[in-house]
Every structure is written in C-alpha cells, then in structure tokens.
C-alpha cells in the first residue's frame, strides 16, 4: 500500500500538514518548487547565493547540494539550507522558519524516543533537620522562554526536602530539535527513576500505578520540564506526589482533565512575567558587583535584557568574562536591535511555533504603542482578537482587561512586522483601528480612560503607518470631547499628528482645536500661537470670531489689556462684516472685562450696547451670558434687589448659554454682598447638585472658591478651608487663575480667625499678587482689606492704615458699594480711612 503524500493544508508554521517522514518532506518541498515555477536547482542556488551575500553570511551552495534536500531517501537534513531554499522559493521569512523547524524535528525525531530523567538526592542539612513532610500538589509554572521557570521549579522542589529527592523529567514540548516525549516513554523512564516495581504487561495504567506506589513509599518531588500540551502532560502526572510543571503555555484545561482522570490533588498556577526595567537593572547591578556602574548603562542593559532572567545571566556572564569592559562598553554590546539582541533568540523559538494567523496577529499588536481594549480591537481586526487566547496562553500577550505586550515581546514582534509585512498591510490595520476608535468616540457621551488609551494608540499607529485620512477624521472626532474633564494630553497628541498630515483646507480648523487643547493644558503660548495661526489659515463663517476667542484666552490669563484689544478688534471686524452674533459677544466680553477692571460705569454702557446687538441677532445663548454677568455688576453697584431678582429668574428659567450649575454663582454673590451668607451656602450647594458633569472645567472651581467664602462667613471654618484648598487644586497647572485670589483670600481670613497671623499674612500677600497679575481690581481691594485687618490684629496700625486706605480708594474709584461700607466700618475705630 503506498504511503500517503502530505496534505495541502497548512500547519502551525506555514508548512503542509502530514509531513512525518523524510519521504513526505521531500514530496512537500518538491511541490513547493513546482508552485514557484519551477526554477532549476541551479537557479535556486543562485538565489540563495544572492541572499546570503546581501546578509553577509556565506556563498551560494552547489546545485547538487540543493538537489540533495529534495531526495526522499535522505536520513538527515541541512536545516539552514532548507530554510534558504524555502526563502528563495517563496520570499516568506516566517514560512522559511517553519520549514527549518520541521527539518529540525525530523532530524531529531529519529533519536527522540529516549526520555531523560535526572535525579537529585535531597540536600544534606548541616543542622540535621528531618526530611520534609509530603504535600501532594501540582504546580503549573508558565511564562516566556528564559523567564526563570526552571529555576523556580528547582528551588520549590528542593525546598520540599523529600526523602526521594527531586526527579526532573524532560518532556521536550517546545524542543527546537527533538520531538516531544511520548507519554508511555515518560512513564517508563519515571518508573525506572523512582525504583518502581513494574507489573507486566507494562501498559500505561500499570506504569502509573507502579509510579504512584513507589512515590507513596518514598516521597519525592517530580519536575516535568517543558510541557507542550495538556493532552501529553496529564497522562504522566502521579497522583499523590509533589509535582512541578514548567511550560511556555498556560496549559488551559489542565485542572479539568486531571479531575477527569481521577487525580485528586490540588492544582495551582504560577505565571512568571519578565522583570520590569527597575527590577532588571537592580538584578544586573547586584550580579555585576560594580558599585560605580552608571545608572544610565544599567538602564540600557535592563532594557536590552527585556527583564528575562536568561538574558540577564548572559549579560552578566559576558561582563565577568570581560572584566576590562566598562558598563558602557557592555551596554553598547547588548543594546542593539533585531537578531543581535540577547532576547530575540529566546523568542524565536516561540514565534516559530505559532500558526501563520497567530504570528500575524502578534505582529499587528506589536505595532501598537500603548494598551487598548479588546472591544475596539475586535471591531478593527476580528482575526487579531481570534488569536488572543492562544497568544495569552503563551504569555506573549499580558493578562488583564486591556490588550498589551511586554516590552521585550513588542520589540521582537515589531521587528518581525517590519520584516514580514508590507507597508500597505500595516497601513490597512492602522486605518481600521483609527476608524474603530473614531466610531467608539462618536457613540460615547464622555471620554473615559479607556477611550483615551485607544485614542492615543490609534493616533500614533495611524501617524506611523501613514493612514493620514483616518488620522484626521479621528482627531476631529476626539475634539468633540474637549470640554470633558481631563484626557486633553491624548487629544492634543492626536491633533498634533493630524495637523502634520492634514490637507490645507483642514489646517485652520485643526489649529483652533489645538489652541483649545493647549489652553486646557495651561500651555498658554502654544494656545495663542495656534489661535493666531487659525485666524490666518481659517475661512471664518463668522468674521471676528477667532479674535473674540483670542480675547477670551488673554482674559483668562490675566492679560487684560491684550484681551480688551482683541475684543475691540473682534467687534470691529464683525461689525464691518455685518456679523451681529460675534459683535454682540465681543461687546459683552469687553463689558464684563470692564467690570472686572473696576470700570463699572463703562461696563454698564457696554452691557447696554451688547444687549441691543444681541437681541438684533437673536442670539439666545449670549443673552443669557449677558444677563448673568450683569447680575455681578448690579451687585457691585449695590442694586441688590434688582440683582437678586434677575439671578433667581435665571435659576428658574435655566436658559441656554450657561450650565445650570453656574447660575448659583451670581445668586450667591448677591447674597454674600447683602450679608446673607447662610442663604449663599444653600444656593451654592444647590448648584453643586445641579452639576451633571457636562459643564466646562472652570465652573466647579469657581463654585468652590465662592463657597469657601460663604462657609467661612457662617463659621464653618474647617469645611471652608477644605473647600478653598479644593478650588486651588482644581485649577493648579491649568492656566485658569480667576478663582485663585478669591480662594487665597478666604484661607487668609480663616487663618486670621484662628489667630495664625503670619500664615494669614502669607496667604493674603499671595492673593494680592494673583489679583494684581490678573488686573482684578475687586480682588485687589479685598486683598488690601484683608491685609489691613491682619495688620490691626498684629498691632501694626500704621500698616493697617495704608492697606485699608488703598482698599477704600480702589472700591470708591470703581463705584463699588462696598467702598463706603468699609470706610464706615473702620471710621470709629481709627482714622485710617477718613
């Protein structure tokens, strides 16, 4: 009966199924040659010679030598030549690696029946302690090659100190040359090692029974090294011994199969991960024993090792063999890329065992710079998601809710991606991921941490692989979430990358979005530069709008002269173009700025003009803003009844243009000025309850700063202090300083209430500095007033006179109602404000 030829299906490493002998190997290789042309043996030799010359690794083989690999009667194969032949025929490096591994397996399988079992007697203890007590269990230790599985298994087994010592059984599940050990041969070898009395016939059942009996009589620890599969492992496990199993695979299903076979002892798992950079550097430093080793060199060596202990041992051994090399020299030797890296040979063995689909999935994942969630990955690349379970089992993908690779694996697989995948294929994956990330953002109300991670990973990948159109679309989708709290760094990152590749007609829009992002991050100069760039590049549908935005940025930063100029320019451009919407907004912004600067009469005049233009434009949102800001003006002018009525109307109506939570701020301001702080606290608490998280990031800090004032006024000092500090923390690093002077002034008054004069003076002095920098005349007057009260408490009436006079002068100049009240309050106690 003729032997069957190899099947046409492709196996785990891109080689045909059914290749189990030299004869079927020759038939499969011949079929590969036919599919490639077929080229002559001489032509194959020439191709190999060119490839070897380019790689700097030798010359062309003879055509007869090439032909020998196709002969079915061969008894041994030149595995490197097989690799080169397949590469010459297909141009596929991954496939060539698979054929090399197949040739290795065939060479080794002929001598692979013997199973090696090494026995180590229990170590003698100098203190004469008795042997340990048997504790039957199965410990599965899994992880990447070289990560320290065998070392740990030996340490645990030796620590058990059992009378029979430690037996180490080589299963060869992932051996590069030898075939995996047959379960029956494993049982025979283990039975001999433990001195079992074997019944005849020597069936698997009889062998297991004999091994169990021997280990029961003389307990020993058994290490099963390099298990390749659960199906080959479980039939050889003793029931009742201390067993340790090492494997590159997680060996899923081992517990269920062991239970089905009747094994009653517990199964536990230990998954070993590579060391992080810090731990690897510390391990290398300890082993080198060079106290003067520079931290930078140790860091480079740690990264080169990938945190894999075998690679660390290789580096340390090299250092000991070359004592004249400096740590920097050693780092230069090992801090290299691709095949010269000490970790790449270790990972090669794992990679060759992957199917073509699994290897392709690993290469795609290696292109990602940061973790992503499995849901987005599934939408972008279902074939990658399908391989995740297998890749996790081999510890190539780290465990957890997100999908990420260890740095060592990423470095290796990324190099393979650039070797094996054309740019068009990598770009296709990048485009699909960018589209999936964009759709996810479009479907979400707010951006959370998972969104931000996907955004960053997809943006970097799209930029690196040239998926420009998808990158721009992703950036625009991300910008819709600029008003969400946080994640501005990720948004600006993708905007910057998109701006570098966007078509000319989108760059003005992107520049404005970048400006908004920079403002959120407190990058003031970058924000202003981007706004001016947007103004130059953009084709504004509302002329003057960008000048108004520039004015808002200057105002928030305390550059109030520049803000006033920008508002006036915005109003002029808008008025010339007949753009009532922007003119009304620019006038309203200038009116509010005049109020903050203390020009209350000018503010009232500008508010009137702004309301007239806004009503003509029908701009309901701006009308709400104008009404709200005018409440602050009326309160400053002492028109408390009018101001309160309008504030309560706004709160009841909740018109468009201002978040509902913010309407409590003008009302609380009026109530505080009118001497009703308890009602102000209630109003601000109501505002906090109205917050739905949709307001801009500056709203809650303003509420907190004002609430701190109100709480202090009603005597709730501890809560007031916490609230003021929260307000400061919320704006720290954002560039938004409007609430800072208010919160610092409140902290100064609280310290004064507690008799901590020095602390009070420090806080009030800082408040004055911020108020002067902002140009906020009202807060300047408040800071001088607080410093005057502190001086009186410290027994320094002369300083108090200067401070209080300045506070009253500023308030009177503004036309602020508090000026006369303050003068009256101190007139009887001192002539300082006369």
PDB file of N, CA and C in Angstrom, residues 38-118:
ATOM      1  N   UNK A  38       8.555  25.716 -12.125  1.00  0.00           N
ATOM      2  CA  UNK A  38       9.558  25.513 -11.055  1.00  0.00           C
ATOM      3  C   UNK A  38      10.928  26.035 -11.499  1.00  0.00           C
ATOM      4  N   UNK A  39      11.661  26.693 -10.646  1.00  0.00           N
ATOM      5  CA  UNK A  39      13.032  27.078 -11.002  1.00  0.00           C
ATOM      6  C   UNK A  39      13.957  25.869 -10.967  1.00  0.00           C
ATOM      7  N   UNK A  40      15.032  25.949 -11.713  1.00  0.00           N
ATOM      8  CA  UNK A  40      16.011  24.866 -11.697  1.00  0.00           C
ATOM      9  C   UNK A  40      16.759  24.875 -10.369  1.00  0.00           C
ATOM     10  N   UNK A  41      17.411  23.746 -10.071  1.00  0.00           N
ATOM     11  CA  UNK A  41      18.209  23.674  -8.846  1.00  0.00           C
ATOM     12  C   UNK A  41      19.354  24.687  -8.899  1.00  0.00           C
ATOM     13  N   UNK A  42      19.864  24.916 -10.107  1.00  0.00           N
ATOM     14  CA  UNK A  42      20.937  25.906 -10.262  1.00  0.00           C
ATOM     15  C   UNK A  42      20.418  27.312  -9.964  1.00  0.00           C
ATOM     16  N   UNK A  43      19.194  27.611 -10.435  1.00  0.00           N
ATOM     17  CA  UNK A  43      18.611  28.925 -10.169  1.00  0.00           C
ATOM     18  C   UNK A  43      18.341  29.115  -8.674  1.00  0.00           C
ATOM     19  N   UNK A  44      17.859  28.052  -8.031  1.00  0.00           N
ATOM     20  CA  UNK A  44      17.639  28.142  -6.576  1.00  0.00           C
ATOM     21  C   UNK A  44      18.952  28.442  -5.873  1.00  0.00           C
ATOM     22  N   UNK A  45      20.030  27.776  -6.299  1.00  0.00           N
ATOM     23  CA  UNK A  45      21.343  28.009  -5.680  1.00  0.00           C
ATOM     24  C   UNK A  45      21.785  29.451  -5.883  1.00  0.00           C
ATOM     25  N   UNK A  46      21.536  29.996  -7.110  1.00  0.00           N
ATOM     26  CA  UNK A  46      21.919  31.392  -7.366  1.00  0.00           C
ATOM     27  C   UNK A  46      21.147  32.345  -6.443  1.00  0.00           C
ATOM     28  N   UNK A  47      19.832  32.103  -6.288  1.00  0.00           N
ATOM     29  CA  UNK A  47      19.020  32.964  -5.407  1.00  0.00           C
ATOM     30  C   UNK A  47      19.541  32.921  -3.971  1.00  0.00           C
ATOM     31  N   UNK A  48      19.879  31.718  -3.523  1.00  0.00           N
ATOM     32  CA  UNK A  48      20.400  31.580  -2.160  1.00  0.00           C
ATOM     33  C   UNK A  48      21.718  32.341  -2.025  1.00  0.00           C
ATOM     34  N   UNK A  49      22.563  32.241  -3.045  1.00  0.00           N
ATOM     35  CA  UNK A  49      23.851  32.936  -3.004  1.00  0.00           C
ATOM     36  C   UNK A  49      23.662  34.441  -2.898  1.00  0.00           C
ATOM     37  N   UNK A  50      22.702  34.993  -3.689  1.00  0.00           N
ATOM     38  CA  UNK A  50      22.464  36.443  -3.608  1.00  0.00           C
ATOM     39  C   UNK A  50      21.988  36.840  -2.221  1.00  0.00           C
ATOM     40  N   UNK A  51      21.046  36.067  -1.661  1.00  0.00           N
ATOM     41  CA  UNK A  51      20.510  36.383  -0.340  1.00  0.00           C
ATOM     42  C   UNK A  51      21.591  36.295   0.735  1.00  0.00           C
ATOM     43  N   UNK A  52      22.431  35.259   0.655  1.00  0.00           N
ATOM     44  CA  UNK A  52      23.485  35.113   1.650  1.00  0.00           C
ATOM     45  C   UNK A  52      24.508  36.238   1.534  1.00  0.00           C
ATOM     46  N   UNK A  53      24.816  36.646   0.297  1.00  0.00           N
ATOM     47  CA  UNK A  53      25.780  37.736   0.107  1.00  0.00           C
ATOM     48  C   UNK A  53      25.239  39.045   0.691  1.00  0.00           C
ATOM     49  N   UNK A  54      23.952  39.305   0.455  1.00  0.00           N
ATOM     50  CA  UNK A  54      23.351  40.529   0.994  1.00  0.00           C
ATOM     51  C   UNK A  54      23.354  40.527   2.515  1.00  0.00           C
ATOM     52  N   UNK A  55      23.179  39.315   3.087  1.00  0.00           N
ATOM     53  CA  UNK A  55      23.153  39.205   4.550  1.00  0.00           C
ATOM     54  C   UNK A  55      24.543  39.052   5.142  1.00  0.00           C
ATOM     55  N   UNK A  56      25.565  38.918   4.287  1.00  0.00           N
ATOM     56  CA  UNK A  56      26.931  38.769   4.766  1.00  0.00           C
ATOM     57  C   UNK A  56      27.172  37.463   5.490  1.00  0.00           C
ATOM     58  N   UNK A  57      26.567  36.355   4.986  1.00  0.00           N
ATOM     59  CA  UNK A  57      26.718  35.091   5.701  1.00  0.00           C
ATOM     60  C   UNK A  57      27.045  33.915   4.759  1.00  0.00           C
ATOM     61  N   UNK A  58      27.969  34.114   3.871  1.00  0.00           N
ATOM     62  CA  UNK A  58      28.427  32.983   3.091  1.00  0.00           C
ATOM     63  C   UNK A  58      28.122  33.091   1.608  1.00  0.00           C
ATOM     64  N   UNK A  59      28.421  31.991   0.902  1.00  0.00           N
ATOM     65  CA  UNK A  59      28.276  31.977  -0.554  1.00  0.00           C
ATOM     66  C   UNK A  59      27.188  31.004  -0.968  1.00  0.00           C
ATOM     67  N   UNK A  60      26.999  30.897  -2.284  1.00  0.00           N
ATOM     68  CA  UNK A  60      25.954  30.024  -2.808  1.00  0.00           C
ATOM     69  C   UNK A  60      26.326  28.564  -2.631  1.00  0.00           C
ATOM     70  N   UNK A  61      25.346  27.692  -2.357  1.00  0.00           N
ATOM     71  CA  UNK A  61      25.624  26.244  -2.296  1.00  0.00           C
ATOM     72  C   UNK A  61      25.721  25.680  -3.712  1.00  0.00           C
ATOM     73  N   UNK A  62      26.272  24.496  -3.845  1.00  0.00           N
ATOM     74  CA  UNK A  62      26.276  23.836  -5.141  1.00  0.00           C
ATOM     75  C   UNK A  62      24.879  23.350  -5.490  1.00  0.00           C
ATOM     76  N   UNK A  63      24.610  23.240  -6.815  1.00  0.00           N
ATOM     77  CA  UNK A  63      23.266  22.821  -7.206  1.00  0.00           C
ATOM     78  C   UNK A  63      22.991  21.380  -6.772  1.00  0.00           C
ATOM     79  N   UNK A  64      24.035  20.551  -6.713  1.00  0.00           N
ATOM     80  CA  UNK A  64      23.846  19.168  -6.254  1.00  0.00           C
ATOM     81  C   UNK A  64      23.477  19.151  -4.777  1.00  0.00           C
ATOM     82  N   UNK A  65      24.096  20.058  -4.012  1.00  0.00           N
ATOM     83  CA  UNK A  65      23.772  20.148  -2.583  1.00  0.00           C
ATOM     84  C   UNK A  65      22.320  20.551  -2.401  1.00  0.00           C
ATOM     85  N   UNK A  66      21.850  21.488  -3.238  1.00  0.00           N
ATOM     86  CA  UNK A  66      20.447  21.889  -3.186  1.00  0.00           C
ATOM     87  C   UNK A  66      19.554  20.702  -3.539  1.00  0.00           C
ATOM     88  N   UNK A  67      19.931  19.964  -4.620  1.00  0.00           N
ATOM     89  CA  UNK A  67      19.121  18.825  -5.048  1.00  0.00           C
ATOM     90  C   UNK A  67      18.999  17.777  -3.953  1.00  0.00           C
ATOM     91  N   UNK A  68      20.068  17.588  -3.162  1.00  0.00           N
ATOM     92  CA  UNK A  68      20.048  16.565  -2.107  1.00  0.00           C
ATOM     93  C   UNK A  68      18.898  16.775  -1.134  1.00  0.00           C
ATOM     94  N   UNK A  69      18.506  18.025  -0.911  1.00  0.00           N
ATOM     95  CA  UNK A  69      17.418  18.285   0.039  1.00  0.00           C
ATOM     96  C   UNK A  69      16.062  17.820  -0.490  1.00  0.00           C
ATOM     97  N   UNK A  70      15.977  17.592  -1.817  1.00  0.00           N
ATOM     98  CA  UNK A  70      14.709  17.162  -2.422  1.00  0.00           C
ATOM     99  C   UNK A  70      14.638  15.642  -2.563  1.00  0.00           C
ATOM    100  N   UNK A  71      15.692  14.906  -2.178  1.00  0.00           N
ATOM    101  CA  UNK A  71      15.715  13.459  -2.321  1.00  0.00           C
ATOM    102  C   UNK A  71      14.960  12.786  -1.173  1.00  0.00           C
ATOM    103  N   UNK A  72      14.054  11.865  -1.480  1.00  0.00           N
ATOM    104  CA  UNK A  72      13.246  11.242  -0.422  1.00  0.00           C
ATOM    105  C   UNK A  72      14.016  10.264   0.454  1.00  0.00           C
ATOM    106  N   UNK A  73      15.174   9.761  -0.025  1.00  0.00           N
ATOM    107  CA  UNK A  73      15.895   8.744   0.746  1.00  0.00           C
ATOM    108  C   UNK A  73      16.866   9.366   1.747  1.00  0.00           C
ATOM    109  N   UNK A  74      16.811  10.682   1.951  1.00  0.00           N
ATOM    110  CA  UNK A  74      17.727  11.311   2.906  1.00  0.00           C
ATOM    111  C   UNK A  74      17.489  10.772   4.322  1.00  0.00           C
ATOM    112  N   UNK A  75      18.570  10.728   5.124  1.00  0.00           N
ATOM    113  CA  UNK A  75      18.469  10.322   6.523  1.00  0.00           C
ATOM    114  C   UNK A  75      18.715  11.497   7.469  1.00  0.00           C
ATOM    115  N   UNK A  76      19.159  12.615   6.901  1.00  0.00           N
ATOM    116  CA  UNK A  76      19.376  13.816   7.711  1.00  0.00           C
ATOM    117  C   UNK A  76      19.338  15.021   6.793  1.00  0.00           C
ATOM    118  N   UNK A  77      18.891  16.167   7.304  1.00  0.00           N
ATOM    119  CA  UNK A  77      18.719  17.374   6.502  1.00  0.00           C
ATOM    120  C   UNK A  77      19.623  18.498   6.999  1.00  0.00           C
ATOM    121  N   UNK A  78      20.108  19.311   6.051  1.00  0.00           N
ATOM    122  CA  UNK A  78      20.818  20.545   6.399  1.00  0.00           C
ATOM    123  C   UNK A  78      19.751  21.597   6.672  1.00  0.00           C
ATOM    124  N   UNK A  79      19.498  21.856   7.951  1.00  0.00           N
ATOM    125  CA  UNK A  79      18.327  22.670   8.297  1.00  0.00           C
ATOM    126  C   UNK A  79      18.461  24.114   7.815  1.00  0.00           C
ATOM    127  N   UNK A  80      19.681  24.668   7.813  1.00  0.00           N
ATOM    128  CA  UNK A  80      19.845  26.041   7.337  1.00  0.00           C
ATOM    129  C   UNK A  80      19.655  26.125   5.831  1.00  0.00           C
ATOM    130  N   UNK A  81      20.103  25.097   5.129  1.00  0.00           N
ATOM    131  CA  UNK A  81      19.892  25.089   3.685  1.00  0.00           C
ATOM    132  C   UNK A  81      18.410  24.945   3.358  1.00  0.00           C
ATOM    133  N   UNK A  82      17.691  24.134   4.110  1.00  0.00           N
ATOM    134  CA  UNK A  82      16.238  24.031   3.917  1.00  0.00           C
ATOM    135  C   UNK A  82      15.585  25.404   4.082  1.00  0.00           C
ATOM    136  N   UNK A  83      15.974  26.105   5.113  1.00  0.00           N
ATOM    137  CA  UNK A  83      15.448  27.458   5.339  1.00  0.00           C
ATOM    138  C   UNK A  83      15.705  28.341   4.123  1.00  0.00           C
ATOM    139  N   UNK A  84      16.946  28.328   3.605  1.00  0.00           N
ATOM    140  CA  UNK A  84      17.307  29.197   2.494  1.00  0.00           C
ATOM    141  C   UNK A  84      16.585  28.803   1.216  1.00  0.00           C
ATOM    142  N   UNK A  85      16.372  27.508   1.009  1.00  0.00           N
ATOM    143  CA  UNK A  85      15.636  27.052  -0.181  1.00  0.00           C
ATOM    144  C   UNK A  85      14.211  27.582  -0.152  1.00  0.00           C
ATOM    145  N   UNK A  86      13.536  27.419   0.974  1.00  0.00           N
ATOM    146  CA  UNK A  86      12.143  27.876   1.077  1.00  0.00           C
ATOM    147  C   UNK A  86      12.065  29.384   0.927  1.00  0.00           C
ATOM    148  N   UNK A  87      13.028  30.113   1.506  1.00  0.00           N
ATOM    149  CA  UNK A  87      13.043  31.569   1.364  1.00  0.00           C
ATOM    150  C   UNK A  87      13.245  31.960  -0.096  1.00  0.00           C
ATOM    151  N   UNK A  88      14.115  31.229  -0.802  1.00  0.00           N
ATOM    152  CA  UNK A  88      14.350  31.511  -2.221  1.00  0.00           C
ATOM    153  C   UNK A  88      13.109  31.213  -3.059  1.00  0.00           C
ATOM    154  N   UNK A  89      12.332  30.198  -2.674  1.00  0.00           N
ATOM    155  CA  UNK A  89      11.140  29.814  -3.440  1.00  0.00           C
ATOM    156  C   UNK A  89       9.931  30.699  -3.142  1.00  0.00           C
ATOM    157  N   UNK A  90       9.815  31.176  -1.907  1.00  0.00           N
ATOM    158  CA  UNK A  90       8.579  31.886  -1.502  1.00  0.00           C
ATOM    159  C   UNK A  90       8.798  33.346  -1.118  1.00  0.00           C
ATOM    160  N   UNK A  91      10.002  33.688  -0.687  1.00  0.00           N
ATOM    161  CA  UNK A  91      10.229  35.045  -0.188  1.00  0.00           C
ATOM    162  C   UNK A  91       9.578  35.309   1.154  1.00  0.00           C
ATOM    163  N   UNK A  92       9.080  34.266   1.803  1.00  0.00           N
ATOM    164  CA  UNK A  92       8.333  34.401   3.068  1.00  0.00           C
ATOM    165  C   UNK A  92       9.239  33.926   4.219  1.00  0.00           C
ATOM    166  N   UNK A  93       9.756  34.883   5.016  1.00  0.00           N
ATOM    167  CA  UNK A  93      10.692  34.523   6.087  1.00  0.00           C
ATOM    168  C   UNK A  93      10.018  33.677   7.162  1.00  0.00           C
ATOM    169  N   UNK A  94       8.754  33.983   7.489  1.00  0.00           N
ATOM    170  CA  UNK A  94       8.053  33.206   8.507  1.00  0.00           C
ATOM    171  C   UNK A  94       7.867  31.758   8.046  1.00  0.00           C
ATOM    172  N   UNK A  95       7.507  31.601   6.797  1.00  0.00           N
ATOM    173  CA  UNK A  95       7.314  30.258   6.261  1.00  0.00           C
ATOM    174  C   UNK A  95       8.640  29.496   6.243  1.00  0.00           C
ATOM    175  N   UNK A  96       9.713  30.180   5.866  1.00  0.00           N
ATOM    176  CA  UNK A  96      11.030  29.543   5.857  1.00  0.00           C
ATOM    177  C   UNK A  96      11.434  29.086   7.252  1.00  0.00           C
ATOM    178  N   UNK A  97      11.114  29.895   8.269  1.00  0.00           N
ATOM    179  CA  UNK A  97      11.396  29.490   9.646  1.00  0.00           C
ATOM    180  C   UNK A  97      10.631  28.224  10.005  1.00  0.00           C
ATOM    181  N   UNK A  98       9.387  28.132   9.538  1.00  0.00           N
ATOM    182  CA  UNK A  98       8.588  26.947   9.822  1.00  0.00           C
ATOM    183  C   UNK A  98       9.188  25.686   9.216  1.00  0.00           C
ATOM    184  N   UNK A  99       9.675  25.799   7.980  1.00  0.00           N
ATOM    185  CA  UNK A  99      10.324  24.647   7.346  1.00  0.00           C
ATOM    186  C   UNK A  99      11.616  24.284   8.060  1.00  0.00           C
ATOM    187  N   UNK A 100      12.360  25.280   8.515  1.00  0.00           N
ATOM    188  CA  UNK A 100      13.587  24.979   9.275  1.00  0.00           C
ATOM    189  C   UNK A 100      13.235  24.157  10.517  1.00  0.00           C
ATOM    190  N   UNK A 101      12.175  24.599  11.234  1.00  0.00           N
ATOM    191  CA  UNK A 101      11.773  23.884  12.438  1.00  0.00           C
ATOM    192  C   UNK A 101      11.326  22.459  12.109  1.00  0.00           C
ATOM    193  N   UNK A 102      10.638  22.303  10.967  1.00  0.00           N
ATOM    194  CA  UNK A 102      10.202  20.976  10.554  1.00  0.00           C
ATOM    195  C   UNK A 102      11.404  20.071  10.282  1.00  0.00           C
ATOM    196  N   UNK A 103      12.423  20.623   9.629  1.00  0.00           N
ATOM    197  CA  UNK A 103      13.625  19.841   9.359  1.00  0.00           C
ATOM    198  C   UNK A 103      14.335  19.452  10.650  1.00  0.00           C
ATOM    199  N   UNK A 104      14.384  20.397  11.601  1.00  0.00           N
ATOM    200  CA  UNK A 104      14.983  20.084  12.902  1.00  0.00           C
ATOM    201  C   UNK A 104      14.241  18.938  13.579  1.00  0.00           C
ATOM    202  N   UNK A 105      12.924  19.002  13.524  1.00  0.00           N
ATOM    203  CA  UNK A 105      12.101  17.980  14.180  1.00  0.00           C
ATOM    204  C   UNK A 105      12.353  16.613  13.560  1.00  0.00           C
ATOM    205  N   UNK A 106      12.403  16.561  12.195  1.00  0.00           N
ATOM    206  CA  UNK A 106      12.642  15.285  11.534  1.00  0.00           C
ATOM    207  C   UNK A 106      14.028  14.745  11.864  1.00  0.00           C
ATOM    208  N   UNK A 107      15.020  15.628  11.912  1.00  0.00           N
ATOM    209  CA  UNK A 107      16.371  15.164  12.276  1.00  0.00           C
ATOM    210  C   UNK A 107      16.390  14.570  13.676  1.00  0.00           C
ATOM    211  N   UNK A 108      15.709  15.249  14.608  1.00  0.00           N
ATOM    212  CA  UNK A 108      15.760  14.817  16.000  1.00  0.00           C
ATOM    213  C   UNK A 108      14.798  13.700  16.329  1.00  0.00           C
ATOM    214  N   UNK A 109      13.727  13.567  15.574  1.00  0.00           N
ATOM    215  CA  UNK A 109      12.697  12.581  15.918  1.00  0.00           C
ATOM    216  C   UNK A 109      13.227  11.156  15.842  1.00  0.00           C
ATOM    217  N   UNK A 110      14.240  10.949  14.983  1.00  0.00           N
ATOM    218  CA  UNK A 110      14.763   9.587  14.833  1.00  0.00           C
ATOM    219  C   UNK A 110      15.476   9.126  16.086  1.00  0.00           C
ATOM    220  N   UNK A 111      15.987  10.120  16.881  1.00  0.00           N
ATOM    221  CA  UNK A 111      16.672   9.747  18.119  1.00  0.00           C
ATOM    222  C   UNK A 111      15.945  10.279  19.330  1.00  0.00           C
ATOM    223  N   UNK A 112      14.678  10.589  19.169  1.00  0.00           N
ATOM    224  CA  UNK A 112      13.959  11.285  20.232  1.00  0.00           C
ATOM    225  C   UNK A 112      13.131  10.397  21.116  1.00  0.00           C
ATOM    226  N   UNK A 113      13.205   9.090  20.977  1.00  0.00           N
ATOM    227  CA  UNK A 113      12.381   8.243  21.804  1.00  0.00           C
ATOM    228  C   UNK A 113      12.830   8.191  23.251  1.00  0.00           C
ATOM    229  N   UNK A 114      14.118   8.317  23.492  1.00  0.00           N
ATOM    230  CA  UNK A 114      14.648   8.230  24.841  1.00  0.00           C
ATOM    231  C   UNK A 114      14.227   9.449  25.666  1.00  0.00           C
ATOM    232  N   UNK A 115      13.794   9.210  26.888  1.00  0.00           N
ATOM    233  CA  UNK A 115      13.371  10.281  27.789  1.00  0.00           C
ATOM    234  C   UNK A 115      14.401  10.405  28.897  1.00  0.00           C
ATOM    235  N   UNK A 116      14.906  11.640  29.091  1.00  0.00           N
ATOM    236  CA  UNK A 116      15.926  11.888  30.108  1.00  0.00           C
ATOM    237  C   UNK A 116      15.250  12.231  31.431  1.00  0.00           C
ATOM    238  N   UNK A 117      15.621  11.510  32.481  1.00  0.00           N
ATOM    239  CA  UNK A 117      15.180  11.820  33.840  1.00  0.00           C
ATOM    240  C   UNK A 117      16.423  11.980  34.701  1.00  0.00           C
ATOM    241  N   UNK A 118      16.564  13.166  35.282  1.00  0.00           N
ATOM    242  CA  UNK A 118      17.723  13.432  36.147  1.00  0.00           C
ATOM    243  C   UNK A 118      17.257  13.431  37.594  1.00  0.00           C
TER     244      UNK A 118
END
